[in-house]
CSV table of C-alpha atoms and ligand atoms in Angstrom, one decimal:
chain,number,residue,atom,x,y,z
A,94,MET,CA,11.6,22.4,13.7
A,95,LYS,CA,11.3,19.5,11.2
A,96,ASN,CA,8.4,19.3,8.8
A,97,ILE,CA,6.9,15.9,9.1
A,98,VAL,CA,4.5,14.7,6.4
A,99,VAL,CA,2.6,11.6,7.5
A,100,PHE,CA,1.1,9.0,5.2
A,101,ALA,CA,-1.8,6.9,6.5
A,102,SER,CA,-4.3,4.7,4.8
A,103,HIS,CA,-6.7,3.9,7.7
A,104,ASN,CA,-7.5,4.8,11.3
A,105,GLY,CA,-4.5,6.8,12.0
A,106,SER,CA,-4.0,6.2,15.7
A,107,ASP,CA,-0.1,6.3,15.0
A,108,LEU,CA,-0.6,9.5,13.3
A,109,GLN,CA,-2.5,11.0,16.3
A,110,ALA,CA,0.3,10.0,18.6
A,111,VAL,CA,2.7,12.0,16.3
A,112,ILE,CA,0.4,15.0,16.3
A,113,ASP,CA,0.1,14.8,20.1
A,114,GLY,CA,3.8,14.3,20.6
A,115,CYS,CA,4.5,17.3,18.4
A,116,ARG,CA,2.0,19.4,20.1
A,117,GLU,CA,3.2,18.4,23.6
A,118,GLY,CA,6.8,19.5,22.5
A,119,LYS,CA,8.1,15.8,22.8
A,120,ILE,CA,9.0,15.9,19.1
A,121,ALA,CA,11.0,18.8,17.7
A,122,GLY,CA,8.7,18.9,14.5
A,123,ARG,CA,5.3,19.5,13.3
A,124,VAL,CA,2.9,17.6,11.2
A,125,ALA,CA,3.0,19.6,8.2
A,126,ALA,CA,0.4,17.6,6.0
A,127,VAL,CA,-1.1,14.2,5.9
A,128,ILE,CA,-1.5,12.1,2.7
A,129,SER,CA,-3.8,9.1,2.3
A,130,ASN,CA,-4.6,6.9,-0.5
A,131,ASN,CA,-8.1,6.3,1.0
A,132,ASN,CA,-10.6,9.1,1.0
A,133,ASP,CA,-12.6,7.5,3.9
A,134,ALA,CA,-9.4,7.2,6.1
A,135,TYR,CA,-10.2,8.4,9.6
A,136,ALA,CA,-6.7,9.5,9.4
A,137,LEU,CA,-7.7,12.4,7.2
A,138,LYS,CA,-10.4,13.3,9.7
A,139,ARG,CA,-7.8,13.5,12.4
A,140,ALA,CA,-5.8,15.7,10.2
A,141,GLY,CA,-8.9,18.0,9.8
A,142,ILE,CA,-9.7,18.1,13.4
A,143,ALA,CA,-6.0,19.1,14.2
A,144,GLY,CA,-6.2,21.7,11.6
A,145,ILE,CA,-3.6,20.0,9.4
A,146,ASP,CA,-4.0,20.0,5.7
A,147,GLY,CA,-5.0,16.5,4.5
A,148,PHE,CA,-4.8,15.1,0.8
A,149,CYS,CA,-6.1,12.0,-0.8
A,150,LEU,CA,-3.9,10.8,-3.6
A,151,ASN,CA,-4.8,7.5,-5.2
A,152,SER,CA,-4.8,5.4,-8.3
A,153,ALA,CA,-8.5,6.2,-9.0
A,154,LEU,CA,-7.5,9.9,-9.2
A,155,TYR,CA,-4.1,9.2,-10.9
A,156,PRO,CA,-4.0,5.8,-12.6
A,157,ASP,CA,-0.8,6.7,-14.1
A,158,GLU,CA,1.9,5.7,-11.6
A,159,THR,CA,4.4,8.4,-12.6
A,160,LEU,CA,1.8,11.1,-12.3
A,161,PHE,CA,0.9,9.7,-9.0
A,162,ASP,CA,4.5,9.9,-7.9
A,163,ARG,CA,4.8,13.5,-9.3
A,164,LYS,CA,1.5,14.6,-7.4
A,165,THR,CA,2.9,13.3,-4.2
A,166,LEU,CA,6.1,15.0,-4.8
A,167,GLU,CA,4.3,18.3,-5.3
A,168,VAL,CA,2.5,18.0,-2.0
A,169,LEU,CA,5.8,17.3,-0.3
A,170,GLU,CA,7.6,20.1,-1.7
A,171,LYS,CA,4.7,22.5,-1.1
A,172,TYR,CA,4.9,21.6,2.6
A,173,ASP,CA,8.7,21.7,2.7
A,174,ALA,CA,8.9,18.2,4.0
A,175,ASP,CA,12.1,17.2,5.9
A,176,ILE,CA,10.8,13.9,7.0
A,177,ILE,CA,8.1,11.4,5.7
A,178,PHE,CA,6.6,9.0,8.1
A,179,LEU,CA,4.5,6.0,7.0
A,180,ALA,CA,2.1,5.3,9.6
A,181,GLY,CA,-0.2,2.4,8.3
A,182,TYR,CA,0.2,3.4,4.6
A,183,LEU,CA,-0.4,0.3,2.4
A,184,LYS,CA,0.8,1.7,-1.0
A,185,LYS,CA,4.4,1.6,-2.5
A,186,ILE,CA,6.2,4.8,-2.6
A,187,GLY,CA,7.1,5.8,-6.2
A,188,PRO,CA,10.8,6.2,-7.5
A,189,LEU,CA,10.5,10.1,-7.7
A,190,VAL,CA,9.8,10.4,-4.0
A,191,LEU,CA,12.1,7.6,-2.9
A,192,GLN,CA,15.0,9.3,-4.8
A,193,LYS,CA,14.4,12.9,-3.5
A,194,TYR,CA,13.7,11.9,0.1
A,195,GLU,CA,16.2,9.1,0.3
A,196,ASN,CA,17.1,8.2,3.9
A,197,ARG,CA,14.2,10.5,5.0
A,198,ILE,CA,11.3,8.2,4.7
A,199,PHE,CA,10.5,6.0,7.8
A,200,ASN,CA,7.8,3.3,8.2
A,201,ILE,CA,6.5,1.7,11.4
A,202,HIS,CA,5.8,-2.1,11.2
A,203,PRO,CA,4.0,-4.1,14.0
A,204,ALA,CA,6.6,-7.0,14.3
A,205,LEU,CA,10.3,-7.5,14.7
A,206,LEU,CA,11.7,-7.2,11.2
A,207,PRO,CA,13.1,-9.1,9.2
A,208,LYS,CA,10.7,-11.6,10.6
A,209,TYR,CA,6.9,-11.1,9.6
A,210,GLY,CA,7.6,-8.4,7.0
A,211,GLY,CA,7.1,-8.2,3.2
A,212,ARG,CA,4.1,-8.6,0.9
A,213,GLY,CA,0.8,-9.6,2.7
A,214,MET,CA,2.4,-9.0,6.1
A,215,TYR,CA,0.1,-6.2,7.4
A,216,GLY,CA,-2.6,-5.9,9.9
A,217,MET,CA,-3.8,-9.0,11.7
A,218,ASN,CA,-1.9,-11.3,9.3
A,219,VAL,CA,1.2,-10.3,11.1
A,220,HIS,CA,-0.1,-11.0,14.6
A,221,LYS,CA,-1.6,-14.3,13.5
A,222,ALA,CA,1.6,-15.4,11.9
A,223,VAL,CA,3.6,-14.5,15.1
A,224,ILE,CA,1.2,-16.5,17.4
A,225,GLU,CA,1.1,-19.5,14.9
A,226,ALA,CA,4.9,-19.7,14.8
A,227,GLY,CA,4.9,-19.8,18.7
A,228,GLU,CA,7.2,-16.7,19.1
A,229,GLU,CA,8.1,-15.7,22.6
A,230,PHE,CA,8.4,-12.1,21.6
A,231,THR,CA,7.1,-9.6,19.2
A,232,GLY,CA,7.4,-5.9,19.0
A,233,VAL,CA,7.5,-2.8,16.9
A,234,THR,CA,10.1,-1.9,14.1
A,235,ILE,CA,10.8,1.6,12.7
A,236,HIS,CA,12.9,1.2,9.5
A,237,LYS,CA,13.8,3.3,6.5
A,238,VAL,CA,11.9,2.8,3.4
A,239,THR,CA,13.2,1.5,0.1
A,240,ALA,CA,11.5,0.2,-3.0
A,241,ASP,CA,10.7,-3.3,-1.3
A,242,TYR,CA,8.3,-3.7,1.5
A,243,ASP,CA,9.7,-3.7,4.9
A,244,ALA,CA,13.3,-4.1,3.6
A,245,GLY,CA,15.1,-0.9,4.5
A,246,GLY,CA,17.6,-0.3,7.3
A,247,ILE,CA,16.3,-0.8,10.8
A,248,VAL,CA,16.4,2.3,12.9
A,249,LYS,CA,15.1,0.9,16.2
A,250,GLN,CA,13.1,-1.9,17.6
A,251,ALA,CA,11.0,-2.4,20.7
A,252,LYS,CA,10.0,-5.8,22.2
A,253,ILE,CA,7.2,-7.2,24.2
A,254,PRO,CA,6.4,-10.8,25.3
A,255,VAL,CA,3.6,-12.8,23.6
A,256,LEU,CA,1.4,-14.2,26.4
A,257,LYS,CA,0.2,-17.6,26.5
A,258,ASP,CA,-3.4,-16.8,26.1
A,259,ASP,CA,-2.8,-13.9,23.4
A,260,THR,CA,-5.2,-14.0,20.4
A,261,PRO,CA,-4.1,-12.1,17.2
A,262,GLY,CA,-6.5,-9.3,18.6
A,263,THR,CA,-5.1,-8.9,22.1
A,264,LEU,CA,-1.7,-9.1,20.7
A,265,ALA,CA,-2.5,-6.4,18.1
A,266,ALA,CA,-3.9,-4.1,20.8
A,267,ARG,CA,-0.8,-4.3,22.9
A,268,VAL,CA,1.6,-3.9,19.9
A,269,LEU,CA,-0.3,-0.8,18.9
A,270,GLU,CA,-0.3,0.7,22.4
A,271,LEU,CA,3.6,0.3,22.3
A,272,GLU,CA,3.6,1.9,18.8
A,273,HIS,CA,2.1,5.1,20.2
A,274,ARG,CA,4.8,5.4,22.7
A,275,PHE,CA,7.6,4.1,20.5
A,276,ILE,CA,6.8,6.3,17.4
A,277,VAL,CA,7.0,9.4,19.6
A,278,GLU,CA,10.4,8.4,21.2
A,279,VAL,CA,11.9,7.5,17.9
A,280,LEU,CA,10.7,10.5,15.9
A,281,SER,CA,12.0,12.7,18.8
A,282,GLU,CA,15.4,11.3,18.3
A,283,ILE,CA,15.2,11.4,14.4
A,284,CYS,CA,14.2,15.2,14.7
A,285,LEU,CA,17.2,15.9,16.8
A,286,ASN,CA,19.8,13.8,15.3
A,287,GLU,CA,21.0,14.6,11.8
A,288,ASN,CA,22.8,11.3,11.6
A,289,TYR,CA,19.5,9.6,11.2
A,290,LEU,CA,18.9,11.4,8.0
B,467,GRF,C1,0.1,0.0,12.9
B,467,GRF,O1,0.0,-1.2,13.3
B,467,GRF,C2,1.5,0.2,11.9
B,467,GRF,O2,2.4,-0.6,12.6
B,467,GRF,C3,1.0,-0.4,10.7
B,467,GRF,O3,-0.3,0.0,10.5
B,467,GRF,C4,-1.0,0.1,11.7
B,467,GRF,C5,-1.5,1.5,11.8
B,467,GRF,O4,-2.5,1.7,12.7
B,467,GRF,N1,2.0,0.0,9.8
B,467,GRF,P1,-3.2,3.2,12.7
B,467,GRF,O5,-4.0,3.2,11.4
B,467,GRF,O6,-2.3,4.2,12.9
B,467,GRF,O7,-4.2,3.1,13.9
């Protein structure tokens, strides 16, 4: 059983999919802890409801980036993390954590990278850009995390068509629904296959 630590900044519906996937035995792992940079994140409530320890670590508490990084590492070590999964986490990962967990940090992005990634490409911005560009397809990317936003090696992608009458809102909803299935599918492969790590 792999210990998965999930980082989430907001609603945490992807986190919920991972919690459920683990509990239903679809993923050979458990969510060992949840880390958020937002004290009001519903993701932390979800963790509490599931009986999982949640932590808020942010720059208000730790304005010094190195201390922030060290505190994050402390939580990861305490929970013996094997895998870190960023599920809607909007802060960059510090160099200490990146080094210690190299190749074991994954992110889910609501578009087909390398397009529609990078700084500013999050939330509705992504879906707006996809529609404005007239893309026929969009989807979900799970990739490894490096020091730059959305730039690490792609692990797996899933594709869906952009419909003629899609708005950013309808597209976002369909992509998120796909994410909930895809995150479980890919994490279950990652947990079983050491080659991913
Ligand atoms: C998802 O679209 C994910 O791809 C992105 O942030 C969103 C998180 O949604 N990185 P939620 O907070 O899990 O509901």
